[in-house]
Short mmCIF file of C-alpha atoms in Angstrom, two decimals:
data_model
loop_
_atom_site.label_atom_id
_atom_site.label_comp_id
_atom_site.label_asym_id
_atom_site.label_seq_id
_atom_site.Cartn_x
_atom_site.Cartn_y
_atom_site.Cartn_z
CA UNK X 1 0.00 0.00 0.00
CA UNK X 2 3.14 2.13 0.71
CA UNK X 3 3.88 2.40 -2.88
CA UNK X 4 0.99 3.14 -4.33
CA UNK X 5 -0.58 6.72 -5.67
CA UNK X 6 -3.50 8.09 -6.90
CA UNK X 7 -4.32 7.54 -10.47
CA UNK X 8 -4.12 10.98 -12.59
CA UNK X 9 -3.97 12.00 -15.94
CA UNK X 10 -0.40 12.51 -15.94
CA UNK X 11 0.58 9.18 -14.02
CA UNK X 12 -1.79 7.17 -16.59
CA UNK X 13 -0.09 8.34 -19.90
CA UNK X 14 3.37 8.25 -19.03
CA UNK X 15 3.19 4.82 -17.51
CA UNK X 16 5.45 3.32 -20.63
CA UNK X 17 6.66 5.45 -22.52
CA UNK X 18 10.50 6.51 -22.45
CA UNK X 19 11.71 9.99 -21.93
CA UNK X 20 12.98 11.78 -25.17
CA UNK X 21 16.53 12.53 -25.80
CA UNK X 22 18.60 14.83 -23.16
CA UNK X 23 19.14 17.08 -26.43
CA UNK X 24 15.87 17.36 -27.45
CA UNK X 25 15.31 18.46 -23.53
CA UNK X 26 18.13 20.78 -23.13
CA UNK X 27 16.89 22.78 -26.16
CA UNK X 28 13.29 22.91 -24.48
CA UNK X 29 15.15 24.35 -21.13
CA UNK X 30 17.35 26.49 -23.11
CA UNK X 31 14.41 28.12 -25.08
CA UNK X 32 12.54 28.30 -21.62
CA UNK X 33 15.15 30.24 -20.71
CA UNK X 34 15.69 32.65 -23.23
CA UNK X 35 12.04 33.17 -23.47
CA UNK X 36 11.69 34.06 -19.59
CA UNK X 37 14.37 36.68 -20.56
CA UNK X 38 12.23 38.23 -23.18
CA UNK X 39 9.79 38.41 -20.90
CA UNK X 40 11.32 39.94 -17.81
CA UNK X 41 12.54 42.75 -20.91
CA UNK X 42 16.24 41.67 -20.86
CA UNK X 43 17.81 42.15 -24.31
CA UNK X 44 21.13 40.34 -23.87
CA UNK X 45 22.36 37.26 -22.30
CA UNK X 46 24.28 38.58 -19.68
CA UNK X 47 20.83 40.74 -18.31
CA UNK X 48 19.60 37.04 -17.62
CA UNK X 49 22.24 36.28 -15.01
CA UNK X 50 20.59 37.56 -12.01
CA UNK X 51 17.72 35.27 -12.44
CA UNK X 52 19.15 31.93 -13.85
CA UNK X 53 20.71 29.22 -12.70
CA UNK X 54 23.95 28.26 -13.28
CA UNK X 55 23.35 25.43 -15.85
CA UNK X 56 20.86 27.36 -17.74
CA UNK X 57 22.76 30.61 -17.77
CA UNK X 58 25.98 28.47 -19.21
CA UNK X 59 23.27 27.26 -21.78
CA UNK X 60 22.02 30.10 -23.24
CA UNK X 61 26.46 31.79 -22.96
CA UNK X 62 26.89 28.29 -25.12
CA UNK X 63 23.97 29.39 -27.63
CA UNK X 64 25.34 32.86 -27.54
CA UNK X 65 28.35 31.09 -28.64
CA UNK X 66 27.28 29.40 -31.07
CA UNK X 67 24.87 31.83 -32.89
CA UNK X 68 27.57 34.64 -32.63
CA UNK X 69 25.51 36.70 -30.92
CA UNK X 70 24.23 38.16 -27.85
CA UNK X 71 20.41 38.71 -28.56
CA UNK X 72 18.50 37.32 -26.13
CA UNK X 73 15.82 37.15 -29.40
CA UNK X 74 17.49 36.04 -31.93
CA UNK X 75 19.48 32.95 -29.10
CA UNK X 76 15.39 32.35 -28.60
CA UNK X 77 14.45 32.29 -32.53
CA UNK X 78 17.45 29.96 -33.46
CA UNK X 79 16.34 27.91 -30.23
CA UNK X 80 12.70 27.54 -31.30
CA UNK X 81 13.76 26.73 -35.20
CA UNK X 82 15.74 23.56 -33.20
CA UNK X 83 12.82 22.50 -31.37
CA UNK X 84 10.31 22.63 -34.10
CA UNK X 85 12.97 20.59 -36.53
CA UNK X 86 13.27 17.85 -33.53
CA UNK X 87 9.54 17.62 -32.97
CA UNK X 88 8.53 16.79 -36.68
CA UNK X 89 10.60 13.92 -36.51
CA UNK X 90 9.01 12.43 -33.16
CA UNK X 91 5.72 13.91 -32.95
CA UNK X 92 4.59 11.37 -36.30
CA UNK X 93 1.86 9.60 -33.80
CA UNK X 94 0.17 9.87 -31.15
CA UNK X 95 2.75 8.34 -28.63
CA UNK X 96 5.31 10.94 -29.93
CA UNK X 97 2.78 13.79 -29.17
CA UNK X 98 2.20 12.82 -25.68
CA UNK X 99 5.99 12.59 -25.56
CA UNK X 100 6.58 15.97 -26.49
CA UNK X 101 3.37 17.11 -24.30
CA UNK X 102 5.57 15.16 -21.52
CA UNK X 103 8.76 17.08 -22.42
CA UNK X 104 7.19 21.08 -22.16
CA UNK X 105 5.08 19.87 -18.81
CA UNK X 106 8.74 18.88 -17.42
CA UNK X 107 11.21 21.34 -18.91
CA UNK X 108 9.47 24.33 -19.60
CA UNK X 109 9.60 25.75 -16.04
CA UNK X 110 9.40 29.05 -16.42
CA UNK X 111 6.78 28.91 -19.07
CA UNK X 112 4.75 27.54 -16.15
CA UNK X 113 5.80 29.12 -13.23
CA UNK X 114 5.48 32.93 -14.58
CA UNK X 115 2.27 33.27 -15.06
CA UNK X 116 1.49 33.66 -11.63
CA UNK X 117 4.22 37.03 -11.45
CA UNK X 118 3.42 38.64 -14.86
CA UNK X 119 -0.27 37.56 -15.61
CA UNK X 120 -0.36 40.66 -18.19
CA UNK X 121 3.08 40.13 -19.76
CA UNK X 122 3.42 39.94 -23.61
CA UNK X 123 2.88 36.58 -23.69
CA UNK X 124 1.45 36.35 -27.50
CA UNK X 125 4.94 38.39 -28.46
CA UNK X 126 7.24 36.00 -27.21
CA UNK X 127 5.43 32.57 -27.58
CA UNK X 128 2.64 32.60 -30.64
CA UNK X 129 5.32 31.04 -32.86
CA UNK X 130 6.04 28.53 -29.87
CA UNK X 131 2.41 27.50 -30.02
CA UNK X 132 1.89 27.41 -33.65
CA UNK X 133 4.36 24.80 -33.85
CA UNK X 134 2.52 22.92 -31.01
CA UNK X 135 -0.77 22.80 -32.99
CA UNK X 136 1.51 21.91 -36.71
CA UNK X 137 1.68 18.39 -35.03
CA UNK X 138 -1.05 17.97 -33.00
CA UNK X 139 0.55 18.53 -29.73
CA UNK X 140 -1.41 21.61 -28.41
CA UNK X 141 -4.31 19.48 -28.52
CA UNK X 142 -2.76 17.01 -26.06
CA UNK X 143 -1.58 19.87 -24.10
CA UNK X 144 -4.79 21.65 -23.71
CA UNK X 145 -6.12 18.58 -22.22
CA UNK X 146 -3.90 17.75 -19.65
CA UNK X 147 -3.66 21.35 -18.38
CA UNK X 148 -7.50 21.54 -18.49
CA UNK X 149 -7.24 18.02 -16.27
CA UNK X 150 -4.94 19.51 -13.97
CA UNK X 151 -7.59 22.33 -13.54
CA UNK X 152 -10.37 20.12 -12.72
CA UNK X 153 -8.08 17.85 -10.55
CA UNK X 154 -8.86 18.35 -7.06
CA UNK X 155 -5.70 16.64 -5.97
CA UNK X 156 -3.39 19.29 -7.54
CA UNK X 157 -1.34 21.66 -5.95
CA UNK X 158 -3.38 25.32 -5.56
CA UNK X 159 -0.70 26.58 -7.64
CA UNK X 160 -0.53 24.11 -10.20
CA UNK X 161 -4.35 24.27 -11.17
CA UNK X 162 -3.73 28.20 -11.07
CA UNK X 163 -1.51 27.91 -13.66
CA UNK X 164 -3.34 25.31 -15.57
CA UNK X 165 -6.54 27.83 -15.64
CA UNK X 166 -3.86 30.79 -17.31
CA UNK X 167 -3.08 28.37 -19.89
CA UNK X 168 -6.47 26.80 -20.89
CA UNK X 169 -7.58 30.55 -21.44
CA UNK X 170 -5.04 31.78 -23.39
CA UNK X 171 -5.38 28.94 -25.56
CA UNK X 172 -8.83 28.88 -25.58
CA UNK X 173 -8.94 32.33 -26.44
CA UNK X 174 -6.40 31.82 -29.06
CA UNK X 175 -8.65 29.18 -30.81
CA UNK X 176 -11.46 31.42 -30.65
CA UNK X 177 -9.98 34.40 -32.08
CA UNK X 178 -7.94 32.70 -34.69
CA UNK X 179 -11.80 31.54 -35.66
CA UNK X 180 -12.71 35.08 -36.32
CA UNK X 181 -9.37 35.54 -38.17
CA UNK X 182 -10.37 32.95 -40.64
CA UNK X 183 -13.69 34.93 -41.16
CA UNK X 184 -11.98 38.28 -41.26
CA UNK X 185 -9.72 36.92 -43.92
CA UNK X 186 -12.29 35.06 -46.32
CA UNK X 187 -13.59 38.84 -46.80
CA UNK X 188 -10.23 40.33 -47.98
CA UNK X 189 -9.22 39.98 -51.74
CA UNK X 190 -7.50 36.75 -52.87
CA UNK X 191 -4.13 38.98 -53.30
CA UNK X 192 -3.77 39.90 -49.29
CA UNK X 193 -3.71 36.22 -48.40
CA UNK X 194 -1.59 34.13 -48.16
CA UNK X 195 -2.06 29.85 -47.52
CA UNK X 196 -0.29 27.25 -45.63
CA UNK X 197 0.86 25.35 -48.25
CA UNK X 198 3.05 28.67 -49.04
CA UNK X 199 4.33 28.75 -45.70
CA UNK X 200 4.99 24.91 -45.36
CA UNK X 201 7.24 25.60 -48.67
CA UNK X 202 9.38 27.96 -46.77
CA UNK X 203 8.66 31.35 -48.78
CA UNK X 204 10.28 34.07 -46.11
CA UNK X 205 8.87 36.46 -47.93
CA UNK X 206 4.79 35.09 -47.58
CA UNK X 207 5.41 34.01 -44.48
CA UNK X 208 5.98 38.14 -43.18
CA UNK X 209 3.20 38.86 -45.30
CA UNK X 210 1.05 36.47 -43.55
CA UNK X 211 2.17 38.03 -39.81
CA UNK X 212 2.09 41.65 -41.15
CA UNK X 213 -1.60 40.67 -41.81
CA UNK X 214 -2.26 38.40 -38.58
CA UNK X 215 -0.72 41.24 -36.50
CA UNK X 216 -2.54 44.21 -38.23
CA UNK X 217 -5.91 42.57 -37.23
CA UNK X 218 -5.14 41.56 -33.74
CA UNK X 219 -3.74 45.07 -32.84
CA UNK X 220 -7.04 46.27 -34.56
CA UNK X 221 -9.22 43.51 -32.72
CA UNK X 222 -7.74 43.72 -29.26
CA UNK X 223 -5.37 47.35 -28.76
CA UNK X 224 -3.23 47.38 -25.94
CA UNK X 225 -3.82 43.66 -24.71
CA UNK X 226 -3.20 42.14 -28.49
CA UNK X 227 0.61 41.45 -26.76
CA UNK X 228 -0.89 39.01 -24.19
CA UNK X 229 -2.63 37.04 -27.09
CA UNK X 230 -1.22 34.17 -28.32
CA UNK X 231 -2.05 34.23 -32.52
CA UNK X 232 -2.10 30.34 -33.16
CA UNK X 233 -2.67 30.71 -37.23
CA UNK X 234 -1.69 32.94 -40.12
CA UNK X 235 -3.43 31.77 -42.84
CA UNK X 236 -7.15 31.79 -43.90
CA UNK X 237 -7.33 28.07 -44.52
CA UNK X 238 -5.26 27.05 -41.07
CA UNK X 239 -6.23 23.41 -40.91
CA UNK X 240 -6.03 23.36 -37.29
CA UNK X 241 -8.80 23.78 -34.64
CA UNK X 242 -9.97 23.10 -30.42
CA UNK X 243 -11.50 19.69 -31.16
CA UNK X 244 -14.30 19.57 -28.59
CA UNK X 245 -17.94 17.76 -29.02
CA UNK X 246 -20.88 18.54 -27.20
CA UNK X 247 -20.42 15.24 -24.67
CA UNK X 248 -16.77 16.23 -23.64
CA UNK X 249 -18.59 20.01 -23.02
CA UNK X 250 -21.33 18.54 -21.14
CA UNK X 251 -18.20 16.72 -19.25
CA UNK X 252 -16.39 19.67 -18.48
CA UNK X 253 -19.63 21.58 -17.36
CA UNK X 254 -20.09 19.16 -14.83
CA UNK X 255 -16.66 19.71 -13.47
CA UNK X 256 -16.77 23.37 -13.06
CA UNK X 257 -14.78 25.13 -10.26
CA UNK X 258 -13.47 28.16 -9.77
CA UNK X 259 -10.04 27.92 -11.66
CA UNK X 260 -12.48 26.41 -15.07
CA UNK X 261 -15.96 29.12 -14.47
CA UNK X 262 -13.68 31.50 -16.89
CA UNK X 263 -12.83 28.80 -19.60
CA UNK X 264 -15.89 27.44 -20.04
CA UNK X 265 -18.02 30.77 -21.81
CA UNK X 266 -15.08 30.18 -24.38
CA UNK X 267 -15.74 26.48 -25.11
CA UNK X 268 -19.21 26.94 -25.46
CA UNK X 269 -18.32 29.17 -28.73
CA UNK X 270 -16.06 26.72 -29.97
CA UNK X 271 -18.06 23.35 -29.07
CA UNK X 272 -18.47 21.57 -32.59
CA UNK X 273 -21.54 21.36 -33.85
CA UNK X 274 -21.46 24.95 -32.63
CA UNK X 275 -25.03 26.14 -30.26
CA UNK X 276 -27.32 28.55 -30.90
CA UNK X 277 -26.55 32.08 -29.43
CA UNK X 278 -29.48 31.80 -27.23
CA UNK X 279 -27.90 28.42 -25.56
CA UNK X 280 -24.95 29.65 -25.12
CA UNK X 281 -26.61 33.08 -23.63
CA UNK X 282 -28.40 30.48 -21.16
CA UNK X 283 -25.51 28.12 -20.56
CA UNK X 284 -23.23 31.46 -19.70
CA UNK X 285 -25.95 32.89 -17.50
CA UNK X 286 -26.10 29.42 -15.47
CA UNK X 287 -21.96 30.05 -14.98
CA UNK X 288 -22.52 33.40 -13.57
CA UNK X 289 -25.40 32.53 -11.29
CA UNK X 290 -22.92 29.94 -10.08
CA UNK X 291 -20.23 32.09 -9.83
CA UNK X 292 -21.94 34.32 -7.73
CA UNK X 293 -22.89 31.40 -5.49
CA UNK X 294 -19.50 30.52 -4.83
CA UNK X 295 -18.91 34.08 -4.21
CA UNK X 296 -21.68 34.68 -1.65
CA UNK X 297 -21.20 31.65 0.42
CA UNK X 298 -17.52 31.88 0.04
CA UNK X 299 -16.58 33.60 2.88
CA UNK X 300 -17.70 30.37 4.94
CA UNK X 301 -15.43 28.25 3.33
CA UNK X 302 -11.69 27.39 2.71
CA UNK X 303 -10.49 29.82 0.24
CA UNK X 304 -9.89 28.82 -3.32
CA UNK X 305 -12.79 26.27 -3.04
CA UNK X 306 -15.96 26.41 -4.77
CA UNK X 307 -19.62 25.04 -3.29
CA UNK X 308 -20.77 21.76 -4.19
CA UNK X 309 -24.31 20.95 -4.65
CA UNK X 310 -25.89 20.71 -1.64
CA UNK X 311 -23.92 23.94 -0.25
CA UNK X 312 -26.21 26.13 -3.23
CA UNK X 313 -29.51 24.59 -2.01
CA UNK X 314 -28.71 25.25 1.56
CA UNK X 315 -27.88 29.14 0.50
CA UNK X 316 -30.31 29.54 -2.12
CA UNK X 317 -32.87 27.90 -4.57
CA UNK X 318 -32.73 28.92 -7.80
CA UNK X 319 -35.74 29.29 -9.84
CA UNK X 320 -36.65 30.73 -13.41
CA UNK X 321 -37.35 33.88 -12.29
CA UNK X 322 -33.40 34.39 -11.38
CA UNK X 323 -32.38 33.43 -15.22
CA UNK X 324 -35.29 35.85 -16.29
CA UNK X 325 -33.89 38.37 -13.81
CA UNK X 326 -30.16 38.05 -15.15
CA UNK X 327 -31.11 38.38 -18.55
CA UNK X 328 -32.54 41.48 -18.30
CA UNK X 329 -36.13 40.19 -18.72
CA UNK X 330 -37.53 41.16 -15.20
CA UNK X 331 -41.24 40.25 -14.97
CA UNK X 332 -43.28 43.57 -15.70
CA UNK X 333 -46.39 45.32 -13.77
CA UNK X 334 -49.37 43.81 -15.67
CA UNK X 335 -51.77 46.45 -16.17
CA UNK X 336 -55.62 44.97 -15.21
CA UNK X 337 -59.01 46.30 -16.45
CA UNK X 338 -61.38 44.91 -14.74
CA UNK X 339 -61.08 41.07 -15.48
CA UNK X 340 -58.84 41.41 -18.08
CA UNK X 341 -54.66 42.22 -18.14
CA UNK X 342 -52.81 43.71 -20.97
CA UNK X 343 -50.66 41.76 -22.99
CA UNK X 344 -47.19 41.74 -22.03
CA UNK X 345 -45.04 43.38 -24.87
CA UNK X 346 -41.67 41.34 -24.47
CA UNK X 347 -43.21 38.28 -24.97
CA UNK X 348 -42.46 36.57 -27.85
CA UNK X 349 -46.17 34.80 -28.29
CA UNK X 350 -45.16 32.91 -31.93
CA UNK X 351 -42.58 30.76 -29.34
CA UNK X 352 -45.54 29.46 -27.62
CA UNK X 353 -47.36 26.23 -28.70
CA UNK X 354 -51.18 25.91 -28.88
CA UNK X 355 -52.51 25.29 -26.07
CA UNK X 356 -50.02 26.75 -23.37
CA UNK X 357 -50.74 30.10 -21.56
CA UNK X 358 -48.02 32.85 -20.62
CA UNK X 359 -48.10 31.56 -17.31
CA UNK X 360 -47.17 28.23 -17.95
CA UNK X 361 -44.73 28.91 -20.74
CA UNK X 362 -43.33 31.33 -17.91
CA UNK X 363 -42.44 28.02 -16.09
CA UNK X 364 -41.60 25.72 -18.52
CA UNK X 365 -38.93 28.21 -19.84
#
């Protein structure tokens, strides 16, 4: 009994399968590195040093080295072009992709650790191309899902699941705009854009074109916090997407806490075959009345934990009248004469059968 542990999601998938090559990791820590830099707004190698460790500070002097230079972005660049040469050669299956999913969970420290310091840092500057070449091979897939695991885990660390939730959302929210990208570019003429067979070809010069254009609409789409985006696809016919039914949304419903609440509005636009507007209106509404259960009876409980079931019918029952209410559809003053009440206006009386009143469609809503 000693040696046994508590089956996870991690624990389950790397059960038999061998650790990739100590070069293949090095470059991962190396990049992680470099990248941190970036981040933290250090422009050289040596600005690095008070942070790093020894072994990854002699890393990235080796790469400094060996590039002949000291630019903390171009070391990262030259870094990244390694990785995504060494992961087209093992990510060829699905075994190779959790491999590499096993390799950035374990060597990519910083790339999980930092979120908690610099929540608003340029994170779309410094890793989009990081990330594009996750989702080339299938990997960000795999990667989504275990972080969104380790988010609805209630045996994680605090922290861990806190840094899970950063990631699910920015990748969420990468999926989800690079959807509206696709529709913003099918409206342009045939000349601004620019496909991914072009860019698989290695054509430098369509391949700027392409960013110039990604770039120009997510400054446009999101101002001053387009930095902290990650832009996961360039191209108007990007072949990758979030692959997520209606079951495995139905799943993840289910399993909502307080480090998933913001995640799941975003999956609801991105759940294939997509829902109406008015679902996902009522499915977002039900979040938020949630939410602001855990919020209310929060103060009663151990922080960072949200209320299960029976907690929200001790605090409060929650009727139609409260979705009504939060969609802005408060019940009006009926006006009577005599017998008889006036219609009410913001009914929609063609969405009623024949045969039910107001009053019962009121209830059966």
């Amino acid at each position: 009994l000693n040696t046994m542990q508590p089956v996870t999601y991690g624990t389950l998938h790397r059960a038999k399968r061998a650790p990739l090559s100590d070069e293949f990791c090095a470059v991962l820590r190396t990049y992680d590195a470099a990248t941190s830099g970036l981040l933290r707004n250090c422009t050289t190698v040596e600005h690095t040093r008070y942070y790093l460790t020894d072994s990854e500070y002699g890393a990235l002097q080796a790469e400094e080295t060996r590039c002949g230079t000291d630019k903390l972005r171009l070391i990262a660049q030259n870094l990244l072009a390694q990785f995504v040469r060494n992961q087209r050669t093992i990510a060829h299956n699905l075994t190779g992709v959790r491999r590499v999913c096993d390799a950035v969970m374990a060597n990519c420290r910083y790339l999980m650790q930092d979120p908690d310091r610099y929540r608003q840092g340029h994170w779309g500057t410094h890793h989009s191309a990081f990330f594009r070449a996750l989702a080339e091979t299938g990997c960000l897939q795999e990667l989504f899902e275990r972080l969104l695991a380790v988010a609805e885990s209630d045996t994680e660390d605090e922290q861990d699941r806190s840094m899970a939730s950063f990631w699910t959302v920015k990748i969420a929210t990468g999926f989800q705009l690079l959807k509206e990208f696709k529709k913003y570019c099918r409206t342009l003429h045939p000349q601004r854009l620019v496909l991914s067979q072009e860019l698989t070809n290695g054509k430098a010069k369509r391949k700027l074109m392409a960013e110039r254009l990604a770039q120009e609409w997510y400054r446009q789409k999101l101002q001053k916090v387009a930095p902290q985006q990650l832009i996961l696809g360039l191209t108007v016919d990007c072949p990758w997407h979030l692959r997520l039914d209606r079951r495995q949304l139905k799943t993840h419903l289910n399993a909502i806490n307080q480090h998933t609440r913001k995640l799941l509005p975003i999956l609801i636009t991105l759940v294939e075959p997509p829902l109406t507007t008015s679902r996902q209106q009522h499915l977002c509404t039900m979040i938020d009345i949630y939410a602001d259960s855990w919020r209310q009876i929060g103060t009663g409980q151990q922080s960072g934990s949200m209320p299960n079931y029976e907690q929200l019918l001790a605090s409060k029952t929650y009727a139609v009248q409260d979705l009504i209410e939060r969609l802005g559809n408060g019940v009006r003053a009926t006006k009577k004469c005599g017998l008889w009440e006036a219609p009410d206006e913001g009914l929609d009386w063609d969405e009623y059968p024949l045969g039910i009143t107001r009053r019962e469609g009121l209830s059966k809503a």
